[in-house]
PDB file of C-alpha atoms in Angstrom:
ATOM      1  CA  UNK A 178      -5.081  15.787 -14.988  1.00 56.00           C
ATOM      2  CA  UNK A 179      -7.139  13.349 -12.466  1.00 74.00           C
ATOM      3  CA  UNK A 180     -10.337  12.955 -12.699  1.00 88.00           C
ATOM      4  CA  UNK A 181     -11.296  13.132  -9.444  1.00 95.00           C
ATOM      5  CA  UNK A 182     -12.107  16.278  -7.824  1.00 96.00           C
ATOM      6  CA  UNK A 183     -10.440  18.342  -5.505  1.00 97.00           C
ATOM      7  CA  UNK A 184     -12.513  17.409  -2.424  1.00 97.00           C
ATOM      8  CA  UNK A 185     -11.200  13.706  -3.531  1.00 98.00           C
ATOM      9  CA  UNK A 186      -7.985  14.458  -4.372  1.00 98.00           C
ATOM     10  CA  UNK A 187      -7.384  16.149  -0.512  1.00 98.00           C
ATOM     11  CA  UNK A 188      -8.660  13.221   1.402  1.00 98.00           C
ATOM     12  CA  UNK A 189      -6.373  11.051  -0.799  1.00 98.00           C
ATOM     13  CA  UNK A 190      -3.473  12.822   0.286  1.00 98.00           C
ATOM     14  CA  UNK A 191      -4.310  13.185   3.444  1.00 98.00           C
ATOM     15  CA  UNK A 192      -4.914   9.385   4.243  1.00 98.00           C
ATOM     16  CA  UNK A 193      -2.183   8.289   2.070  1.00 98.00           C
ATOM     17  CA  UNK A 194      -0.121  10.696   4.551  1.00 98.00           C
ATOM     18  CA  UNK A 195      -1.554   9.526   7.607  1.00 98.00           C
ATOM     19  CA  UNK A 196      -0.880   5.868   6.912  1.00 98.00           C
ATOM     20  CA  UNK A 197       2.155   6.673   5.905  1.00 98.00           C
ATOM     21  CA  UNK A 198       2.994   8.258   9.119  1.00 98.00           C
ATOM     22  CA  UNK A 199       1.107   6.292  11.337  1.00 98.00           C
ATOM     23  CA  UNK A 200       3.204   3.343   9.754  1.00 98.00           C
ATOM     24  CA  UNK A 201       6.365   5.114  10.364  1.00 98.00           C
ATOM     25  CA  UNK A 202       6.440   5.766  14.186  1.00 98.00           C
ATOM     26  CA  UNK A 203       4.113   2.666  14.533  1.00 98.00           C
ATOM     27  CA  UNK A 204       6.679   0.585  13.311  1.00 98.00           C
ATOM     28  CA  UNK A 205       9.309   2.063  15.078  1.00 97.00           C
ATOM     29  CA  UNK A 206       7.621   2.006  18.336  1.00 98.00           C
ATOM     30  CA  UNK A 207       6.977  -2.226  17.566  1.00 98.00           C
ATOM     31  CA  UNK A 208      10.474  -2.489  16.910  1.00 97.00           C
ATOM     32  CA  UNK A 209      12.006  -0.891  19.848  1.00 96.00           C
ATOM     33  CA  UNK A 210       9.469  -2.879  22.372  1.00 96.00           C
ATOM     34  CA  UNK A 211      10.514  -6.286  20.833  1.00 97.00           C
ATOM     35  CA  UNK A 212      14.553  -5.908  20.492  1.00 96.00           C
ATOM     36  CA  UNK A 213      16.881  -3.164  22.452  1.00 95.00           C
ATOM     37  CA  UNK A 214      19.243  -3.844  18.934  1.00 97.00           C
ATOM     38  CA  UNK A 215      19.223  -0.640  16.786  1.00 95.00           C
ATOM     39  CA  UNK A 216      19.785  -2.163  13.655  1.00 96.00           C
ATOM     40  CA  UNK A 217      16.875  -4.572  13.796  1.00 97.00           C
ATOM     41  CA  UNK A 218      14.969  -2.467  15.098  1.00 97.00           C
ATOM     42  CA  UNK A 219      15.646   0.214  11.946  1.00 97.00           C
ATOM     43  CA  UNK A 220      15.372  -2.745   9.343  1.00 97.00           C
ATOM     44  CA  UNK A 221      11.595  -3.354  10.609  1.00 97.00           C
ATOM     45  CA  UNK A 222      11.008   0.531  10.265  1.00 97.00           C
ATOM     46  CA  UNK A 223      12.678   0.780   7.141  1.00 98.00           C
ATOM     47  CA  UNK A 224      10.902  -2.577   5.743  1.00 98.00           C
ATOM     48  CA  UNK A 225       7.492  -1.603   7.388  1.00 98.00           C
ATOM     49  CA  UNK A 226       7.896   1.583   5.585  1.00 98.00           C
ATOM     50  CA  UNK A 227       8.397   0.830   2.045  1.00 98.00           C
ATOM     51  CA  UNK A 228       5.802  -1.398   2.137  1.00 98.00           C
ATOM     52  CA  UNK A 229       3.072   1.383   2.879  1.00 98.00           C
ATOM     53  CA  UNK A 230       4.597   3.197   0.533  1.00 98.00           C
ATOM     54  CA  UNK A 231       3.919   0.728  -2.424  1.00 98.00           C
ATOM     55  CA  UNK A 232       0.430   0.307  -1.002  1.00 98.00           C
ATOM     56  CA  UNK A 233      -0.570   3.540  -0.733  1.00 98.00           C
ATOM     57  CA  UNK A 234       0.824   4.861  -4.113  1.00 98.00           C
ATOM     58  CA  UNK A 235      -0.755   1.900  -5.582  1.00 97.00           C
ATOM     59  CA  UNK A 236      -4.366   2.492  -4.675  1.00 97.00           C
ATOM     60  CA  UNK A 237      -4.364   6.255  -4.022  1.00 98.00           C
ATOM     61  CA  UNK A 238      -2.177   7.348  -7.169  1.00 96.00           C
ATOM     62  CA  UNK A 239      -4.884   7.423  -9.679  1.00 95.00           C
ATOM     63  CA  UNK A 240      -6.859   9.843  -7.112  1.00 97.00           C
ATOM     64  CA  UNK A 241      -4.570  12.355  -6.451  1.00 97.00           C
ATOM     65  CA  UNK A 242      -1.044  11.051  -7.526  1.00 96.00           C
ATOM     66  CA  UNK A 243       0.016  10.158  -4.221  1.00 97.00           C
ATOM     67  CA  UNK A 244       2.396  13.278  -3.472  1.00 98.00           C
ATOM     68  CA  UNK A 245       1.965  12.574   0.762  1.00 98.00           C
ATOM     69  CA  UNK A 246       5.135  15.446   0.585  1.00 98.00           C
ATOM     70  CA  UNK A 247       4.925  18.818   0.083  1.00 98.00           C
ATOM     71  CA  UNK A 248       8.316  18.813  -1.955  1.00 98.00           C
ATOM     72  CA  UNK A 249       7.012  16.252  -4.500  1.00 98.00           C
ATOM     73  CA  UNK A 250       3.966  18.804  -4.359  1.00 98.00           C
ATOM     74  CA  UNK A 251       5.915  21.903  -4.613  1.00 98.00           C
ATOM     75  CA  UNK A 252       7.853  19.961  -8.045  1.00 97.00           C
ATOM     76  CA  UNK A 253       4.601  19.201  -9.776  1.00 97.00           C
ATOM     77  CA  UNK A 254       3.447  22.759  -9.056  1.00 97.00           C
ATOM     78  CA  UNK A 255       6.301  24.552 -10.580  1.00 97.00           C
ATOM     79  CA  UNK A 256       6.261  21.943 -13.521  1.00 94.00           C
ATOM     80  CA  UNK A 257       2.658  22.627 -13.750  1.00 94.00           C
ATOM     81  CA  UNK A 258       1.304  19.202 -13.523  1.00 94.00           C
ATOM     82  CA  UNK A 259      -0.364  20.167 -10.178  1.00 96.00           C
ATOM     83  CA  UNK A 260      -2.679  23.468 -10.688  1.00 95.00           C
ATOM     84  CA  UNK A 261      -0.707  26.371  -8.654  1.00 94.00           C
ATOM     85  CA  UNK A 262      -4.104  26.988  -6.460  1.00 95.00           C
ATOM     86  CA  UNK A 263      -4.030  23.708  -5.669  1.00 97.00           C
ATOM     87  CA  UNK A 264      -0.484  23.492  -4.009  1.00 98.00           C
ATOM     88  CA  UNK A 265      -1.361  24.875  -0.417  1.00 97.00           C
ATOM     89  CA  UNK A 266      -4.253  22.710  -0.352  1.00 98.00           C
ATOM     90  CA  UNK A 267      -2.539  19.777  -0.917  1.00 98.00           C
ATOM     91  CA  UNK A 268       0.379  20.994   1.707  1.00 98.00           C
ATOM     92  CA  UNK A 269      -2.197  21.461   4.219  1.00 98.00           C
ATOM     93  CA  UNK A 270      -3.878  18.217   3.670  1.00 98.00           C
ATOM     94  CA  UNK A 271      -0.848  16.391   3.857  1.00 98.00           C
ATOM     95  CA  UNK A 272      -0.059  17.924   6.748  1.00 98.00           C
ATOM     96  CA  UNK A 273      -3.096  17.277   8.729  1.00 98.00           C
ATOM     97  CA  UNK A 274      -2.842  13.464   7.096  1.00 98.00           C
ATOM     98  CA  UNK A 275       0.419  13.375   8.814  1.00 98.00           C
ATOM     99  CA  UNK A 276      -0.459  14.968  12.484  1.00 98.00           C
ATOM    100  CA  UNK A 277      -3.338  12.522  12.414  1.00 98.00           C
ATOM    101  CA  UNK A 278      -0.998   9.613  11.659  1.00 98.00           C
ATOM    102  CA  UNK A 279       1.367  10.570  14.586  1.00 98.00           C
ATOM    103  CA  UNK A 280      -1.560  10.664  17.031  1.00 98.00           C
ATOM    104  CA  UNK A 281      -3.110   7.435  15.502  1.00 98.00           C
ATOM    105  CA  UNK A 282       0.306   5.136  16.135  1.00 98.00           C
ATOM    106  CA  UNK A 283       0.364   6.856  19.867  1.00 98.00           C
ATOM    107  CA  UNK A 284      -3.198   5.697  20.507  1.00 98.00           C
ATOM    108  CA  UNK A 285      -2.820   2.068  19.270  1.00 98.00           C
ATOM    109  CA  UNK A 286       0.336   2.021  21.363  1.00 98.00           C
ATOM    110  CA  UNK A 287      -1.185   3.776  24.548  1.00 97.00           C
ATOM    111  CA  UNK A 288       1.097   6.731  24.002  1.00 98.00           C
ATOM    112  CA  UNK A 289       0.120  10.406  24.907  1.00 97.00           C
ATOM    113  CA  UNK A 290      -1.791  12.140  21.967  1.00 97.00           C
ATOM    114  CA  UNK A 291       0.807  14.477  21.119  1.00 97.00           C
ATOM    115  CA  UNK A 292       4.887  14.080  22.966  1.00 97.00           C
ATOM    116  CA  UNK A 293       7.614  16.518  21.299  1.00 98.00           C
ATOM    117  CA  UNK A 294      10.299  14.711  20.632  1.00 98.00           C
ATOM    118  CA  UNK A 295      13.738  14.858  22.056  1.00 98.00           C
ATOM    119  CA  UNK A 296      15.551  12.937  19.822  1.00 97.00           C
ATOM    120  CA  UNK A 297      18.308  15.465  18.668  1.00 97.00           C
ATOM    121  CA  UNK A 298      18.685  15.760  14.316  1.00 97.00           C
ATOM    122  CA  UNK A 299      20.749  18.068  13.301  1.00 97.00           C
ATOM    123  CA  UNK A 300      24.291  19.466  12.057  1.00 97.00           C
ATOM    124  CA  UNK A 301      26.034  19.487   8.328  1.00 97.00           C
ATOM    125  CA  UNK A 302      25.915  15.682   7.922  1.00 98.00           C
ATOM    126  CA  UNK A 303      22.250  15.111   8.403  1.00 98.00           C
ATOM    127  CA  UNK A 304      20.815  17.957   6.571  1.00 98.00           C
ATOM    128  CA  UNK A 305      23.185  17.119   3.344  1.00 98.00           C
ATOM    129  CA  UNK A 306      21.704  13.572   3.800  1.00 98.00           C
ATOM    130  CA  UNK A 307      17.898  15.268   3.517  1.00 98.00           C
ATOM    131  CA  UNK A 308      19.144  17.017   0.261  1.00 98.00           C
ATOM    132  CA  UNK A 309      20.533  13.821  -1.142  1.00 98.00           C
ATOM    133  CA  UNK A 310      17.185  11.650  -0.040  1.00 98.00           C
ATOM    134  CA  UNK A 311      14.922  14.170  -1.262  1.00 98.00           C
ATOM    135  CA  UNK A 312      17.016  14.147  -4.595  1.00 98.00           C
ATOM    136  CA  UNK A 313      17.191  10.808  -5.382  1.00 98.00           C
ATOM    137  CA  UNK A 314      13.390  10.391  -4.205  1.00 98.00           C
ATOM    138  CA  UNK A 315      12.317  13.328  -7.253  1.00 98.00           C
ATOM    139  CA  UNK A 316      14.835  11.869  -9.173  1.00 97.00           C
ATOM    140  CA  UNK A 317      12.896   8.172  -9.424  1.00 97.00           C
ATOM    141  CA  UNK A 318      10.253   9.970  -9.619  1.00 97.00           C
ATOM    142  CA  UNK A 319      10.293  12.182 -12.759  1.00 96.00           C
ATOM    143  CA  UNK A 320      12.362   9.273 -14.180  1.00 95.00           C
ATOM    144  CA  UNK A 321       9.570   6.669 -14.097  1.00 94.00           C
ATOM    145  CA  UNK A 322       7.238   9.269 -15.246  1.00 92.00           C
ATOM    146  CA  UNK A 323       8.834  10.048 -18.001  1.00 90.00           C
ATOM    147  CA  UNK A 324       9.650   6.471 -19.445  1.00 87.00           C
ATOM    148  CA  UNK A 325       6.042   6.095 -19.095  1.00 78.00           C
ATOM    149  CA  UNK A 326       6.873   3.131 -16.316  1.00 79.00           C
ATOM    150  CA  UNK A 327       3.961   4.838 -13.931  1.00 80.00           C
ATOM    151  CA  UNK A 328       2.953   1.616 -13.060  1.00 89.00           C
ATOM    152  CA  UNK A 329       6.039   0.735 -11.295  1.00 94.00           C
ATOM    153  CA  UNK A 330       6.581   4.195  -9.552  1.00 96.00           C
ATOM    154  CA  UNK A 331       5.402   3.002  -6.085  1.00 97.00           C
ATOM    155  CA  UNK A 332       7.785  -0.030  -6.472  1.00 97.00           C
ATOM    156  CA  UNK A 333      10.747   2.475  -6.933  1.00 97.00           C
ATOM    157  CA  UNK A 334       9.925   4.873  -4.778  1.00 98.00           C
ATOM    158  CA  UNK A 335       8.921   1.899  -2.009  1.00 98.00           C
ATOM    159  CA  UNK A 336      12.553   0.546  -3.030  1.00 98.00           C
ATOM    160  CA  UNK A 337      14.345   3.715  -3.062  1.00 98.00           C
ATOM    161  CA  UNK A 338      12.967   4.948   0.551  1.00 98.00           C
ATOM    162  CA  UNK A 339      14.255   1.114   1.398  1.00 98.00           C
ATOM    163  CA  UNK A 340      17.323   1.867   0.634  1.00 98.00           C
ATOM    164  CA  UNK A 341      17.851   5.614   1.843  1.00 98.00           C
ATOM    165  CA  UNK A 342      17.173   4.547   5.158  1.00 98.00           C
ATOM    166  CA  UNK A 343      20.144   3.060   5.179  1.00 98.00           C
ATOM    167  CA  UNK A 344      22.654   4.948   3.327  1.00 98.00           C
ATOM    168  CA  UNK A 345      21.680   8.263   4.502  1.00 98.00           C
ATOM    169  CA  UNK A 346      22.868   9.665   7.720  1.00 97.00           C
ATOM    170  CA  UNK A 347      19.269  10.826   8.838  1.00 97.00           C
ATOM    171  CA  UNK A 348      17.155   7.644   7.813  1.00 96.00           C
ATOM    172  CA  UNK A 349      16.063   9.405   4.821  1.00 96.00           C
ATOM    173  CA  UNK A 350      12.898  11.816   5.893  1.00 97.00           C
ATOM    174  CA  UNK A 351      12.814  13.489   2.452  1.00 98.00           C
ATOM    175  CA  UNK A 352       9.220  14.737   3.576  1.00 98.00           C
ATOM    176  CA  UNK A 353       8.441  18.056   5.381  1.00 98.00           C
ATOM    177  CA  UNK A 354       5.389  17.051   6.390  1.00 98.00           C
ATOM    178  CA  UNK A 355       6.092  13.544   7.778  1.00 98.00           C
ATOM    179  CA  UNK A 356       9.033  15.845   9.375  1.00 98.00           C
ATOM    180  CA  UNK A 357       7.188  17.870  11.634  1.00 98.00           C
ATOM    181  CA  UNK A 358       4.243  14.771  12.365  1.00 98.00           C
ATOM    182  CA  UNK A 359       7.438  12.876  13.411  1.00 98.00           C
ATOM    183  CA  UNK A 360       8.225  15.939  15.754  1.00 98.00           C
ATOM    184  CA  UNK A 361       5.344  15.500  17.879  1.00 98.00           C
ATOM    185  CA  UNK A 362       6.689  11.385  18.624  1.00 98.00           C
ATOM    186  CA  UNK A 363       9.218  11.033  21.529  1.00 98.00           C
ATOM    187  CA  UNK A 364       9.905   7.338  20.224  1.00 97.00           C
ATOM    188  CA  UNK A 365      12.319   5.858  18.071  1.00 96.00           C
ATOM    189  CA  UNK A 366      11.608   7.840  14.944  1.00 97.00           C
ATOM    190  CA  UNK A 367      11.241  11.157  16.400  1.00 98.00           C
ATOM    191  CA  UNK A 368      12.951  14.431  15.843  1.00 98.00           C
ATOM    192  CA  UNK A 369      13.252  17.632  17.780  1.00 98.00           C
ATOM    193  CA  UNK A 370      10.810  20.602  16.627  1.00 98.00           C
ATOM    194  CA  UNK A 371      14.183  23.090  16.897  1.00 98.00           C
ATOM    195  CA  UNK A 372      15.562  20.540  14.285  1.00 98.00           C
ATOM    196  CA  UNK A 373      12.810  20.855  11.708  1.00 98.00           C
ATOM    197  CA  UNK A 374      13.818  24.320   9.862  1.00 98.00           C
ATOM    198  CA  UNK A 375      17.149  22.409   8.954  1.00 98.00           C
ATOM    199  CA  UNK A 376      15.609  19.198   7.403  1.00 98.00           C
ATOM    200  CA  UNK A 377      13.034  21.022   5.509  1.00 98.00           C
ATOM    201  CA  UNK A 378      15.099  23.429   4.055  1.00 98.00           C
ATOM    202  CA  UNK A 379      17.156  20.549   2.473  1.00 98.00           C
ATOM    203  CA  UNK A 380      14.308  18.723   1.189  1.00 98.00           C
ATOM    204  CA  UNK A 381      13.395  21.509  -0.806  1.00 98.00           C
ATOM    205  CA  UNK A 382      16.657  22.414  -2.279  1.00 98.00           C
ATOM    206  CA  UNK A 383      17.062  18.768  -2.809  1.00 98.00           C
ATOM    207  CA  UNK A 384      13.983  18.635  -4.648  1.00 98.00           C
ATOM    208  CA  UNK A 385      14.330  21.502  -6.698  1.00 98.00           C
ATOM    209  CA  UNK A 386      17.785  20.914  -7.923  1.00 98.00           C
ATOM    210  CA  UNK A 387      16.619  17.329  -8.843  1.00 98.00           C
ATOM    211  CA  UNK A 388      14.034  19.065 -10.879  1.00 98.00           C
ATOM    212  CA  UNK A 389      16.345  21.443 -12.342  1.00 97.00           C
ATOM    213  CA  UNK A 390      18.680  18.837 -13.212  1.00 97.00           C
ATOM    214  CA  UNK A 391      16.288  16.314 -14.875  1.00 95.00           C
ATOM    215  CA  UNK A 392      14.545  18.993 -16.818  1.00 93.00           C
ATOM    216  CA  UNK A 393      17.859  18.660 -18.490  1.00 93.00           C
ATOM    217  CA  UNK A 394      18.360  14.898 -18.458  1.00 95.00           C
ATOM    218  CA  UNK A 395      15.189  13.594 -19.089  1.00 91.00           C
ATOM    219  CA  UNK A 396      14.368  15.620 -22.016  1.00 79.00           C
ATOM    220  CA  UNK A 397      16.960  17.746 -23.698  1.00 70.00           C
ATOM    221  CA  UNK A 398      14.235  20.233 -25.419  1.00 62.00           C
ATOM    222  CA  UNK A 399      12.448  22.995 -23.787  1.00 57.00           C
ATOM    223  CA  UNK A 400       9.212  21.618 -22.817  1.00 55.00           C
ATOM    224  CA  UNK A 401       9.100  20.068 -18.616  1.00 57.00           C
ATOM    225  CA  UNK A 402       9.796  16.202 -18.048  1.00 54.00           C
ATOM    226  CA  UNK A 403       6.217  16.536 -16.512  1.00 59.00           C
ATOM    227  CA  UNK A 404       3.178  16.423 -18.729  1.00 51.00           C
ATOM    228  CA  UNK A 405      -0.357  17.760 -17.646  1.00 42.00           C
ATOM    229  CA  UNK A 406      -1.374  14.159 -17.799  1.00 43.00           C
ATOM    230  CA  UNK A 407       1.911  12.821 -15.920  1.00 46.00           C
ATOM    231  CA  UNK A 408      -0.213  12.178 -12.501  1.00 46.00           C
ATOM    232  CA  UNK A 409       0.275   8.787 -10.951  1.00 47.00           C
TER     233      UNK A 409
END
């Protein structure tokens, strides 16, 4: 267990959210002012991106373990790593880290406070790509846990979000909450709020079926790949 308390543990997952968010449709909004060519403009986002992501699991792991996603939350909860009371605070925190890092990128960019987004995200293709992202992401996760490689944990999941960008048909979200902050963005990284009940229902199953399935792969007895003193 961390020992920080829970009043510490909140604000670390809220910031880490927020910068993670913030860093997300801040990049995306750079990328699109400086080049009208897609693909560039996703490589900064995506690059932009898994650098925070290193960063902030880096120097905010050790506080709270540097969930910033209520599915990565919701896994450590039913492994029991994360205290069950502490589940919906950590969902809520991470949400408001996120809303606050959607309005932060609009107000460096001049941007209205708060612009639903019209950017349409949806259908069979893109929500089996939010169960595959989220997968993979619990999958690196519980993996470098559990080869005690903890220390390298925001390198693969920095890497891994690199590289779902790309081969995922929705630019990997694998994040409820950074899904509905990105929902209140009309830029390049947006997505519509009538999409959200699709991409967060795959993240979840995506994360709980990577949880199932490495229970079983990671350790073959009946104890949870997670220990109580797995935190990051």
């Amino acid at each position: 267990m961390s020992k920080f308390d829970l009043p510490r543990r909140l604000v670390a997952e809220g910031l880490g959210t927020a910068m993670l968010v913030a860093t997300v449709v801040g990049s995306g909004i750079m990328a699109t002012s400086l080049t009208q060519d897609m693909g560039l403009a996703l490589l900064g986002n995506t690059l932009a991106t898994g650098a925070i992501l290193v960063v902030m699991i880096t120097i905010l792991g050790p506080i709270s373990g540097a969930h910033f996603n209520p599915a990565v939350s919701l896994i450590f909860a039913i492994s029991r790593a994360l205290p069950k009371r502490d589940f919906g605070r950590y969902v809520i925190a991470q949400i408001i880290g996120g809303v606050s890092g959607a309005v932060a990128a609009h107000l460096m960019f001049g941007l209205p406070i708060i612009e639903l987004s019209t950017k349409v995200r949806t259908g069979g293709a893109q929500w089996f790509s939010e169960g595959v992202a989220t997968f993979g992401l619990v999958a690196v996760i519980l993996s470098g846990i559990k080869f005690e490689q903890k220390a390298a944990v925001p390198w693969l999941v920095g890497l891994y979000i690199t590289a779902a960008y790309w081969f995922t048909a929705s630019t990997s979200f694998a994040n409820p909450a950074v899904a509905l902050a990105r929902s209140l963005t009309n830029t390049f990284s947006g997505i519509r709020p009538i999409d959200l009940p699709g991409f967060c229902v795959a993240e979840v199953a995506g994360a709980v079926l990577a949880l199932m399935l490495f229970t079983w792969l990671l350790q073959p007895s009946t104890s949870s790949p997670i220990s109580s003193e797995a935190k990051l």
